[in-house]
Amino acid sequence: MLEVYKGLSFDNIDGGVWKQGWRIEVDEKDWNKHNKLKVFVVPHSHNDPGWIKTVEEYYTTQTKHILDNMLSKLPEDPRRKFIWAEISYFAMWWDELEDDDKEKVKRLLRANQLEIVTGGWVMNDEANSHWVSVVHQLTEGHQWLQRNLNYTPLSHWSIDPFGMSLTQPALLKEMGLQNMLIHRIHYSVKKKLALNKNLEFRWRQLWDGKGKTEMFTHMMPFYSYDIPHTCGPDPKICCQFDFKRLPNHGVHCPWRVPPQVITEKKCRRKLLLDQYRKKSKLFKTNVVLVPLGDDFRYDHPSEWEVQYENYQRLFDYMNHNLNLNVKAQFGTLSDYFAALRKEMKVSEFPVLSGDFFTYADRDDHYWSGYYTSRPFYKRMDRVLLSYIRAAESIYGLAYFSKKPGYSWIVDKEVGLEKLISNARQALSLFQHHDGITGTEKDHVVVDYGKRMLSAINSCQRIIQICTHILLNGLEAEVPDKDVNYYNIDDVRHSHNALPEHYQITIGVPELRTKSVVIYNPLTFTRHEVVTFYVSTPFIELTDFKGKRIHCQISPIFEYGSTMSMTKFLLSFVANIPALGLVSYTVNAVLENELPSETVLAKVKIFNHYGDVQAPNGFIPDISPIPNEFTLQNSRVTASFSKIGLLKALKIRKTTVPVHLDFAQYGTRMIHNLESSGAYLFLPDKEDAVPLKIENVGVNVIEGVVLSTVMVQLPYVHHTAVLYNTSGADSLGLEIQNVVDITKTNNFELVMRLSTNINSSDEFFTDLNGFQIIRRKRFKKLPLQANYYPIPTMAYIEDKQTRLTIVTGSPLGCSSLYPGQIEVMLDRRLNQDDNLGLNQGVMDNHPTRHIFRILLEQVTHALRRKITPAGFPSLSAHVASQSLLNPLVRMLRVKDEDVVSKGAYTTVDHEFGVDFSFAYPPTERLHKRKIVYGFGRPSSICRHRVLLQQFPLSHGTVNITGLLALDPSKRLHKSSLSFSLVKNEVDGKGNLPMCPMEMQAFVI
Ligand SMILES: [Zn+2]
């Protein structure tokens, strides 16, 4: 695709009736009785699970009626067909059906009158979503279909997501789907592909040389998926064949020619056939696909009647006139693909690789605003994903441990399965293309937020209970499921507020100790910093064997340079094995008994006049003048400017200037032209304007465990942290920005990193945290077209150096100058951008974004030949894994607990950091039908030295070893959503896994 972009002029020439195309000519003689045009008209209804209304509101007012009508109207004529995509709605409807209606649905499916396309919980967004969440949402739908209808989808239907990711076909292929249809793609790309009849192709992964990953793909050619833009190139004519727009049905044709009822006299079949014929000229075969539907269509019985009856008459009149050489009929999506495959072998279609970002529907309307809109909830999505991973893995560990309580957690009535299932559904729902995208009404995003909050709390509950089961000595009683044994140190009271943390209140002589427990949800050992608030600086920290541990106590700045007298930050390096639980004990000591292992941090305050009252034990170094300074750990030295912002990074002996700054965009305000909104980014200038920052106080903490710089800037509370560990958190500099733009108007805030890296016009961004793709900045395109999604990371490089930014929130980013990376942090827009939402984005909340900035020398391993794919470095991969899956920190509720063990781990060897345990035990544990997913999603650049700290797998996985399974258990491979069970494999042995491969197993 990058090559296509290089060749395109993006000239946007007016093509006439097909504005973004050209005048298509047809010759009737192209068809004869041996070579008929085969037309499949596919009725559909696009149902957003939340957009203008919440999912519940849509269901009761519209969707329920659509599905009810389907049930009564499809059986009236066996020639009628219908397709459905969103299983979230289908499941709601199914639960209300009587048994004989359920049988009716099954009959319609068997008779191929109804097809379930894709079968996901939602039609997921492809820009911001994480691949594991996409797997979750597809699995949620596929498992539902299998359980209730014994049905496996064959074809994928994605008509509304705003740009298409290459990760989607990779996942669908592994789930056994065979065809896909995509729509929202840049109009110039569509035109280019249409000119060469390349709108149908084999979509192949960038790393795939052999074609193993190819998916057969149909790209819709025209502007929209509504009826005026699907029958052929002329919307004025196609609109006359949308019979819902007949007079008195409430909808009209903007081209001012209404439809007419089809009768023998006025059959108008030639008018429509001409459009079908013209459309067929854009494709290689004689089979034409004509979707017939729109948003929430077919909600009234009369619409079913006018559409199905008039079209059936049209088909009859066309088919009976043999001179027309056409066979037109209703069809499902798979009917179309089957007919097409009969005419031409899939292997004869061209191969295409790459993705379809950034989408533009017309002119300079690039949909790159939604990469960042509502970033508070985008961050929440990643938090929920990490909790689901932690909850699922610990749930599986607790079950296999056979410890007291293991059986009730899988009990159908009182167990934890429902909590996990609800959490998965909340995450799945938010993957919808008006969910995580931030393009929904205010009250709808609140609905998603509340569901996600409840899901996070459910996951916390599971982790609390399972931790108790795992650490419980065998002599202890079966846990009381209503008692809370552990508090997770991440308290979320509201769907739109930042989390709060507990404070460990201890002292001498009472309340002397407090135990904390850390859980590592990843499959590799972690040596990373954890922090807790404590009420006194005078503590000693011991591990579960009673050995003292090095720790650091830092003061907490509450406002400006004012420090808390009652609250301190305890930090230490926790060593937690893969999928392990380890406890530590915090003991209060007298001031004069402070052990040498406990070190109080050094405090420096720059640009501050006068005294600062410091808590007992701390002597701050106060300077009235601003200063430049450096912080370092064993890997990196970071230099900061007088205003406390990063200036340079040094690794080994190489120093690279890395200037961090913040800048803003406004929105263009030109009469009759759109301004920025939830979807569109239409900046007012060709460059962001740097924020004016002067005279800020800079607070610095230096210590053995971590060092930090804190500054309060306009709109951003900015913190840079350097961890001193041998783990993933120390590989670069961590940046935490608490962003608050609630008092601005038409304001978009970006963070920029400017370096001397000679990256010319190239940069790399990831797709769904699954793979990395090369991007090129084009001068021929406006700024907003050069913006791309950054779901987990982006990097720039030259022959010597690579700079990677790893993010904990999916956002929008670009590289607008050589050596520079820009990430958008938040946007506040006062107006609608005319794409149907009918409101601006004004519901911003203070939002915490976390980034890790990694500077690396380009070694032999990083240097690869020029390919459209990029590869994360080993450091970037582990930094991202650890950022997205933080260690879970818990406080034991009962201090006098003597029964619980200090640690739990079953994994006796390392699995390799490149290996990802995507989602462990899912439903029906109690029926012993347990399913596991594994993945090695990243092809990683190896690094000789780092490999000792972060060993890679040897390309194999041993499942029984990971889960401490009974080795006699039979293990089968399955499709990625567990719908198709395949051959039996030897679970005891090492199963081979290639880079970028995903595998799922059923036990
Ligand atoms: Zn939609």
Coordinates of C-alpha atoms and ligand atoms in Angstrom, one line a residue, residues 46-48 51 123 160-162 225 295 432-434, ligand 1:
H46 CA -26.2 -1.8 10.3
N47 CA -26.8 -1.7 14.1
D48 CA -24.3 0.2 16.2
W51 CA -23.6 5.7 19.1
M123 CA -18.0 -4.6 14.4
D160 CA -18.4 1.2 9.0
P161 CA -15.1 1.2 10.9
F162 CA -13.0 4.2 9.9
Y225 CA -22.7 1.8 2.3
D295 CA -28.2 2.2 9.6
H432 CA -17.3 -1.1 18.7
H433 CA -16.4 1.5 16.1
D434 CA -18.3 4.2 18.0
Ligands
ZN1 ZN -21.6 2.1 12.6

